[in-house]
mmCIF file of C-alpha atoms and ligand atoms in Angstrom:
data_model
loop_
_atom_site.group_PDB
_atom_site.id
_atom_site.type_symbol
_atom_site.label_atom_id
_atom_site.label_comp_id
_atom_site.label_asym_id
_atom_site.label_seq_id
_atom_site.Cartn_x
_atom_site.Cartn_y
_atom_site.Cartn_z
ATOM 1 C CA MET A 1 -11.241 -1.801 -30.180
ATOM 2 C CA LEU A 2 -11.093 0.959 -27.600
ATOM 3 C CA SER A 3 -13.262 0.740 -24.397
ATOM 4 C CA LYS A 4 -15.769 3.125 -24.383
ATOM 5 C CA LYS A 5 -14.191 4.969 -21.340
ATOM 6 C CA ILE A 6 -10.948 5.247 -23.319
ATOM 7 C CA GLU A 7 -12.606 6.189 -26.734
ATOM 8 C CA LYS A 8 -14.588 9.173 -24.655
ATOM 9 C CA ALA A 9 -11.293 10.275 -23.054
ATOM 10 C CA ILE A 10 -9.418 10.393 -26.225
ATOM 11 C CA ASN A 11 -12.203 12.150 -27.884
ATOM 12 C CA LYS A 12 -12.085 14.762 -25.272
ATOM 13 C CA GLN A 13 -8.441 15.165 -25.718
ATOM 14 C CA ILE A 14 -9.180 15.440 -29.607
ATOM 15 C CA ASN A 15 -11.507 18.596 -28.859
ATOM 16 C CA ALA A 16 -8.759 19.995 -26.517
ATOM 17 C CA GLU A 17 -5.908 19.857 -29.066
ATOM 18 C CA PHE A 18 -8.141 21.635 -31.602
ATOM 19 C CA GLU A 19 -9.287 24.267 -28.752
ATOM 20 C CA SER A 20 -5.203 24.704 -28.236
ATOM 21 C CA ALA A 21 -4.807 25.306 -31.964
ATOM 22 C CA TYR A 22 -7.768 27.620 -32.148
ATOM 23 C CA LEU A 23 -6.152 29.531 -29.117
ATOM 24 C CA TYR A 24 -2.745 29.819 -30.702
ATOM 25 C CA LEU A 25 -4.251 30.911 -33.875
ATOM 26 C CA SER A 26 -5.596 33.580 -31.986
ATOM 27 C CA MET A 27 -2.396 34.653 -30.377
ATOM 28 C CA ALA A 28 -0.858 34.509 -33.951
ATOM 29 C CA THR A 29 -3.459 37.286 -34.924
ATOM 30 C CA TYR A 30 -2.695 39.336 -32.033
ATOM 31 C CA LEU A 31 0.788 39.293 -32.362
ATOM 32 C CA ASN A 32 0.321 40.150 -35.928
ATOM 33 C CA ASN A 33 -1.696 43.217 -34.933
ATOM 34 C CA GLU A 34 1.251 43.991 -32.370
ATOM 35 C CA ASN A 35 3.720 44.152 -35.274
ATOM 36 C CA LEU A 36 5.321 41.222 -34.308
ATOM 37 C CA PRO A 37 5.748 38.935 -37.194
ATOM 38 C CA GLY A 38 8.361 36.694 -36.013
ATOM 39 C CA PHE A 39 6.263 35.563 -32.978
ATOM 40 C CA SER A 40 3.117 35.702 -34.965
ATOM 41 C CA HIS A 41 4.803 33.123 -37.273
ATOM 42 C CA TRP A 42 5.967 31.267 -34.470
ATOM 43 C CA MET A 43 2.390 31.089 -32.933
ATOM 44 C CA LYS A 44 0.985 30.131 -36.407
ATOM 45 C CA THR A 45 3.411 27.207 -36.314
ATOM 46 C CA GLN A 46 2.384 25.934 -32.633
ATOM 47 C CA TYR A 47 -1.244 26.139 -34.264
ATOM 48 C CA GLU A 48 0.101 23.943 -36.783
ATOM 49 C CA GLU A 49 1.724 21.427 -34.065
ATOM 50 C CA GLU A 50 -1.570 21.132 -32.264
ATOM 51 C CA MET A 51 -3.679 20.262 -35.418
ATOM 52 C CA PHE A 52 -1.065 17.582 -35.829
ATOM 53 C CA HIS A 53 -1.667 16.495 -32.320
ATOM 54 C CA ALA A 54 -5.333 16.613 -32.847
ATOM 55 C CA ILE A 55 -5.287 14.605 -36.224
ATOM 56 C CA LYS A 56 -2.396 12.113 -34.700
ATOM 57 C CA MET A 57 -5.097 10.956 -32.042
ATOM 58 C CA TYR A 58 -7.907 11.062 -34.681
ATOM 59 C CA ASP A 59 -6.228 8.668 -36.721
ATOM 60 C CA TYR A 60 -5.429 6.351 -33.798
ATOM 61 C CA VAL A 61 -9.067 5.943 -32.654
ATOM 62 C CA LEU A 62 -9.770 5.116 -35.982
ATOM 63 C CA GLU A 63 -7.254 2.815 -36.448
ATOM 64 C CA ARG A 64 -8.353 1.041 -33.113
ATOM 65 C CA GLY A 65 -11.905 0.435 -34.902
ATOM 66 C CA SER A 66 -13.603 3.288 -32.582
ATOM 67 C CA SER A 67 -15.495 6.281 -33.285
ATOM 68 C CA VAL A 68 -14.388 9.692 -33.626
ATOM 69 C CA SER A 69 -17.057 12.363 -32.356
ATOM 70 C CA LEU A 70 -16.181 15.845 -32.916
ATOM 71 C CA ASP A 71 -17.310 18.552 -30.459
ATOM 72 C CA SER A 72 -17.866 22.227 -30.599
ATOM 73 C CA ILE A 73 -14.672 24.470 -29.995
ATOM 74 C CA LYS A 74 -15.279 27.694 -27.811
ATOM 75 C CA LYS A 75 -14.498 31.174 -28.886
ATOM 76 C CA PRO A 76 -10.749 31.948 -28.043
ATOM 77 C CA LYS A 77 -9.513 34.686 -26.117
ATOM 78 C CA HIS A 78 -8.425 37.335 -28.641
ATOM 79 C CA GLN A 79 -6.899 40.336 -26.372
ATOM 80 C CA TRP A 80 -3.782 40.216 -24.269
ATOM 81 C CA LYS A 81 -1.940 42.926 -22.346
ATOM 82 C CA ASN A 82 1.493 42.705 -24.163
ATOM 83 C CA ILE A 83 3.591 39.865 -25.529
ATOM 84 C CA ILE A 84 4.505 38.674 -21.943
ATOM 85 C CA ASP A 85 1.013 38.112 -20.930
ATOM 86 C CA VAL A 86 0.620 35.893 -24.212
ATOM 87 C CA PHE A 87 3.420 33.548 -23.052
ATOM 88 C CA GLU A 88 2.310 33.456 -19.759
ATOM 89 C CA ASP A 89 -0.865 32.345 -20.741
ATOM 90 C CA THR A 90 0.710 29.783 -23.200
ATOM 91 C CA LEU A 91 2.648 28.361 -20.384
ATOM 92 C CA LYS A 92 -0.457 28.146 -18.244
ATOM 93 C CA HIS A 93 -2.440 26.427 -21.087
ATOM 94 C CA GLU A 94 0.424 24.045 -21.565
ATOM 95 C CA GLN A 95 0.618 23.101 -17.966
ATOM 96 C CA GLY A 96 -3.173 22.344 -18.035
ATOM 97 C CA VAL A 97 -2.663 20.125 -21.377
ATOM 98 C CA THR A 98 0.244 18.149 -19.526
ATOM 99 C CA LYS A 99 -2.253 17.461 -16.739
ATOM 100 C CA MET A 100 -4.854 16.149 -19.350
ATOM 101 C CA ILE A 101 -2.223 14.251 -21.088
ATOM 102 C CA ASN A 102 -0.975 12.634 -17.632
ATOM 103 C CA ASP A 103 -4.687 11.858 -16.541
ATOM 104 C CA LEU A 104 -5.488 10.112 -19.916
ATOM 105 C CA THR A 105 -2.147 7.849 -19.540
ATOM 106 C CA SER A 106 -3.307 6.957 -16.017
ATOM 107 C CA LEU A 107 -6.490 5.977 -17.234
ATOM 108 C CA ALA A 108 -5.036 3.843 -20.312
ATOM 109 C CA ILE A 109 -2.735 2.418 -17.355
ATOM 110 C CA ASP A 110 -5.969 1.634 -15.206
ATOM 111 C CA GLU A 111 -7.678 0.129 -17.940
ATOM 112 C CA ARG A 112 -4.548 -2.233 -18.957
ATOM 113 C CA ASP A 113 -4.812 -0.784 -22.565
ATOM 114 C CA HIS A 114 -1.044 -1.264 -23.136
ATOM 115 C CA ALA A 115 -1.292 -0.079 -26.953
ATOM 116 C CA THR A 116 -3.035 3.372 -25.555
ATOM 117 C CA VAL A 117 -0.299 3.717 -22.906
ATOM 118 C CA ASN A 118 2.366 3.301 -25.669
ATOM 119 C CA PHE A 119 0.615 5.804 -27.603
ATOM 120 C CA MET A 120 0.427 8.174 -25.274
ATOM 121 C CA GLN A 121 4.086 7.976 -24.405
ATOM 122 C CA TRP A 122 4.529 10.309 -27.781
ATOM 123 C CA PHE A 123 2.547 13.040 -26.163
ATOM 124 C CA VAL A 124 3.952 12.738 -22.755
ATOM 125 C CA ASP A 125 7.566 13.491 -23.817
ATOM 126 C CA GLU A 126 5.890 16.108 -26.422
ATOM 127 C CA GLN A 127 4.398 18.136 -23.333
ATOM 128 C CA VAL A 128 8.232 18.113 -21.787
ATOM 129 C CA GLU A 129 9.336 19.847 -24.901
ATOM 130 C CA GLU A 130 6.427 22.243 -25.173
ATOM 131 C CA GLU A 131 6.595 23.523 -21.532
ATOM 132 C CA ALA A 132 10.493 23.563 -21.890
ATOM 133 C CA SER A 133 10.524 25.884 -25.186
ATOM 134 C CA VAL A 134 7.396 28.125 -24.002
ATOM 135 C CA SER A 135 9.429 28.622 -20.517
ATOM 136 C CA GLU A 136 12.434 29.573 -22.248
ATOM 137 C CA LEU A 137 10.822 31.995 -24.326
ATOM 138 C CA LEU A 138 8.897 33.613 -21.604
ATOM 139 C CA ALA A 139 12.199 34.005 -19.485
ATOM 140 C CA GLN A 140 13.854 35.692 -22.698
ATOM 141 C CA LEU A 141 11.004 37.993 -23.065
ATOM 142 C CA GLN A 142 10.892 38.980 -19.561
ATOM 143 C CA LEU A 143 14.686 39.515 -19.572
ATOM 144 C CA VAL A 144 14.171 42.022 -22.413
ATOM 145 C CA GLU A 145 10.940 43.125 -20.508
ATOM 146 C CA GLY A 146 9.135 42.473 -23.572
ATOM 147 C CA LYS A 147 10.329 45.741 -25.508
ATOM 148 C CA GLY A 148 12.679 47.532 -27.299
ATOM 149 C CA SER A 149 15.780 46.160 -29.270
ATOM 150 C CA GLY A 150 15.733 42.933 -27.241
ATOM 151 C CA LEU A 151 12.325 42.141 -28.398
ATOM 152 C CA PHE A 152 13.311 43.199 -32.009
ATOM 153 C CA MET A 153 15.937 40.522 -31.946
ATOM 154 C CA LEU A 154 13.784 37.983 -30.322
ATOM 155 C CA ASP A 155 11.092 38.633 -32.966
ATOM 156 C CA LYS A 156 13.726 37.908 -35.707
ATOM 157 C CA GLU A 157 14.494 34.648 -33.818
ATOM 158 C CA ALA A 158 10.880 33.658 -33.382
ATOM 159 C CA ALA A 159 10.530 33.770 -37.134
ATOM 160 C CA GLN A 160 12.873 30.863 -37.913
ATOM 161 C CA ARG A 161 10.630 28.419 -35.904
ATOM 162 C CA THR A 162 9.608 25.518 -38.620
ATOM 163 C CA PHE A 163 7.419 22.425 -37.999
ATOM 164 C CA THR A 164 7.889 19.035 -39.859
ATOM 165 C CA PRO A 165 5.618 16.651 -38.972
ATOM 166 C CA PRO A 166 7.430 13.542 -37.629
ATOM 167 C CA VAL A 167 7.214 10.247 -39.688
ATOM 168 C CA ASN A 168 5.520 8.146 -36.971
HETATM 169 FE FE1 FEO B 201 -1.197 19.545 -28.125
HETATM 170 FE FE2 FEO B 201 0.500 21.936 -26.901
HETATM 171 O O1 FEO B 201 -0.012 20.335 -26.516
#
Protein backbone atom coordinates (compact mmCIF):
# COMPACT_ATOMS: atom_id res chain seq x y z
CA MET A 1 0.00 0.00 0.00
CA LEU A 2 1.16 3.53 -0.77
CA SER A 3 1.63 6.08 2.00
CA LYS A 4 -1.10 8.73 2.06
CA LYS A 5 1.45 11.34 0.92
CA ILE A 6 2.47 9.33 -2.14
CA GLU A 7 -1.13 8.37 -2.93
CA LYS A 8 -2.12 12.04 -2.91
CA ALA A 9 0.88 13.06 -5.04
CA ILE A 10 0.26 10.38 -7.70
CA ASN A 11 -3.44 11.26 -7.80
CA LYS A 12 -2.43 14.88 -8.43
CA GLN A 13 -0.15 13.71 -11.24
CA ILE A 14 -2.95 11.57 -12.77
CA ASN A 15 -5.03 14.72 -12.95
CA ALA A 16 -2.11 16.64 -14.51
CA GLU A 17 -1.71 13.94 -17.18
CA PHE A 18 -5.43 14.13 -18.06
CA GLU A 19 -5.09 17.93 -18.13
CA SER A 20 -2.16 17.58 -20.56
CA ALA A 21 -4.21 15.23 -22.74
CA TYR A 22 -7.05 17.74 -22.83
CA LEU A 23 -4.70 20.61 -23.71
CA TYR A 24 -3.14 18.65 -26.59
CA LEU A 25 -6.55 17.63 -27.91
CA SER A 26 -7.47 21.32 -27.89
CA MET A 27 -4.25 22.10 -29.80
CA ALA A 28 -5.12 19.31 -32.30
CA THR A 29 -8.48 20.99 -32.90
CA TYR A 30 -6.85 24.40 -33.42
CA LEU A 31 -4.28 22.94 -35.85
CA ASN A 32 -7.01 21.14 -37.77
CA ASN A 33 -8.87 24.44 -38.13
CA GLU A 34 -5.61 26.03 -39.37
CA ASN A 35 -5.48 23.48 -42.23
CA LEU A 36 -2.52 21.62 -40.79
CA PRO A 37 -3.79 18.00 -40.75
CA GLY A 38 -0.32 16.52 -40.16
CA PHE A 39 0.35 18.61 -37.06
CA SER A 40 -3.22 18.06 -35.88
CA HIS A 41 -2.57 14.30 -36.10
CA TRP A 42 0.78 14.77 -34.28
CA MET A 43 -0.99 16.57 -31.44
CA LYS A 44 -3.76 13.96 -31.30
CA THR A 45 -1.02 11.33 -30.94
CA GLN A 46 0.42 13.42 -28.11
CA TYR A 47 -3.05 13.35 -26.52
CA GLU A 48 -3.04 9.52 -26.75
CA GLU A 49 0.37 9.41 -25.05
CA GLU A 50 -0.87 11.55 -22.18
CA MET A 51 -3.92 9.32 -21.73
CA PHE A 52 -1.53 6.38 -21.58
CA HIS A 53 0.54 8.16 -18.90
CA ALA A 54 -2.58 8.82 -16.81
CA ILE A 55 -3.78 5.21 -17.05
CA LYS A 56 -0.30 3.83 -16.32
CA MET A 57 -0.34 5.77 -13.03
CA TYR A 58 -3.98 4.85 -12.36
CA ASP A 59 -3.16 1.13 -12.73
CA TYR A 60 -0.12 1.50 -10.47
CA VAL A 61 -2.11 3.11 -7.64
CA LEU A 62 -4.69 0.31 -7.76
CA GLU A 63 -1.99 -2.36 -8.02
CA ARG A 64 -0.50 -1.02 -4.78
CA GLY A 65 -3.86 -1.41 -3.05
CA SER A 66 -4.45 2.34 -2.80
CA SER A 67 -7.25 4.63 -3.99
CA VAL A 68 -7.67 6.69 -7.12
CA SER A 69 -9.59 9.90 -6.69
CA LEU A 70 -10.40 11.59 -10.00
CA ASP A 71 -10.58 15.36 -9.97
CA SER A 72 -12.07 17.92 -12.36
CA ILE A 73 -10.07 19.01 -15.39
CA LYS A 74 -9.86 22.70 -16.15
CA LYS A 75 -11.03 24.08 -19.48
CA PRO A 76 -8.05 24.08 -21.86
CA LYS A 77 -6.75 27.06 -23.80
CA HIS A 78 -8.18 26.91 -27.34
CA GLN A 79 -6.64 29.79 -29.26
CA TRP A 80 -3.04 30.43 -30.29
CA LYS A 81 -1.32 33.08 -32.44
CA ASN A 82 0.19 30.53 -34.85
CA ILE A 83 1.86 27.11 -34.94
CA ILE A 84 5.11 28.39 -33.40
CA ASP A 85 3.05 29.72 -30.48
CA VAL A 86 1.48 26.23 -30.12
CA PHE A 87 4.85 24.50 -29.91
CA GLU A 88 6.34 27.13 -27.59
CA ASP A 89 3.38 26.46 -25.28
CA THR A 90 3.89 22.70 -25.62
CA LEU A 91 7.56 22.96 -24.65
CA LYS A 92 6.72 25.19 -21.67
CA HIS A 93 4.02 22.76 -20.62
CA GLU A 94 6.34 19.74 -20.84
CA GLN A 95 9.04 21.56 -18.84
CA GLY A 96 6.42 22.11 -16.13
CA VAL A 97 5.47 18.40 -16.24
CA THR A 98 9.14 17.44 -15.93
CA LYS A 99 9.35 19.47 -12.74
CA MET A 100 6.24 17.74 -11.36
CA ILE A 101 7.65 14.29 -12.24
CA ASN A 102 10.98 15.16 -10.59
CA ASP A 103 9.21 16.44 -7.45
CA LEU A 104 7.12 13.27 -7.25
CA THR A 105 10.22 11.10 -7.65
CA SER A 106 12.04 13.10 -4.96
CA LEU A 107 9.08 12.60 -2.62
CA ALA A 108 9.20 8.83 -3.22
CA ILE A 109 12.94 8.90 -2.40
CA ASP A 110 12.26 10.86 0.81
CA GLU A 111 9.53 8.38 1.76
CA ARG A 112 11.88 5.44 1.03
CA ASP A 113 9.23 4.02 -1.32
CA HIS A 114 11.58 2.14 -3.64
CA ALA A 115 8.82 0.61 -5.76
CA THR A 116 7.47 4.06 -6.57
CA VAL A 117 10.98 5.41 -7.25
CA ASN A 118 11.41 2.55 -9.69
CA PHE A 119 8.00 3.14 -11.26
CA MET A 120 8.68 6.87 -11.68
CA GLN A 121 11.96 6.20 -13.49
CA TRP A 122 9.99 5.38 -16.66
CA PHE A 123 8.38 8.84 -16.50
CA VAL A 124 11.72 10.56 -15.82
CA ASP A 125 13.11 9.00 -19.02
CA GLU A 126 9.91 9.73 -20.94
CA GLN A 127 10.17 13.45 -20.07
CA VAL A 128 13.69 13.62 -21.54
CA GLU A 129 12.29 12.21 -24.79
CA GLU A 130 9.22 14.45 -24.78
CA GLU A 131 11.19 17.65 -24.25
CA ALA A 132 13.72 16.63 -26.92
CA SER A 133 11.12 15.85 -29.60
CA VAL A 134 9.15 19.05 -28.95
CA SER A 135 12.35 21.18 -28.92
CA GLU A 136 13.43 19.66 -32.23
CA LEU A 137 10.08 20.34 -33.90
CA LEU A 138 9.98 23.88 -32.51
CA ALA A 139 13.48 24.57 -33.90
CA GLN A 140 12.42 23.27 -37.33
CA LEU A 141 9.28 25.41 -37.28
CA GLN A 142 11.34 28.47 -36.35
CA LEU A 143 13.74 27.66 -39.19
CA VAL A 144 10.92 27.89 -41.75
CA GLU A 145 9.31 30.76 -39.79
CA GLY A 146 6.17 28.66 -39.43
CA LYS A 147 5.02 29.21 -42.98
CA GLY A 148 5.25 28.48 -46.70
CA SER A 149 6.53 25.32 -48.36
CA GLY A 150 8.74 24.56 -45.34
CA LEU A 151 5.67 24.34 -43.13
CA PHE A 152 3.91 22.26 -45.77
CA MET A 153 6.79 19.74 -45.74
CA LEU A 154 6.92 19.62 -41.93
CA ASP A 155 3.17 19.03 -41.83
CA LYS A 156 3.59 16.03 -44.14
CA GLU A 157 6.30 14.64 -41.81
CA ALA A 158 4.21 15.26 -38.70
CA ALA A 159 1.47 13.11 -40.23
CA GLN A 160 3.74 10.07 -39.93
CA ARG A 161 3.84 10.06 -36.11
CA THR A 162 2.46 6.92 -34.49
CA PHE A 163 1.97 5.80 -30.91
CA THR A 164 2.21 2.20 -29.83
CA PRO A 165 1.72 1.70 -26.11
CA PRO A 166 4.88 0.09 -24.63
CA VAL A 167 4.43 -3.49 -23.40
CA ASN A 168 5.39 -2.60 -19.81
FE1 LIG B 1 2.80 12.99 -19.59
FE2 LIG B 1 3.87 14.90 -21.75
O1 LIG B 1 4.11 14.07 -20.14
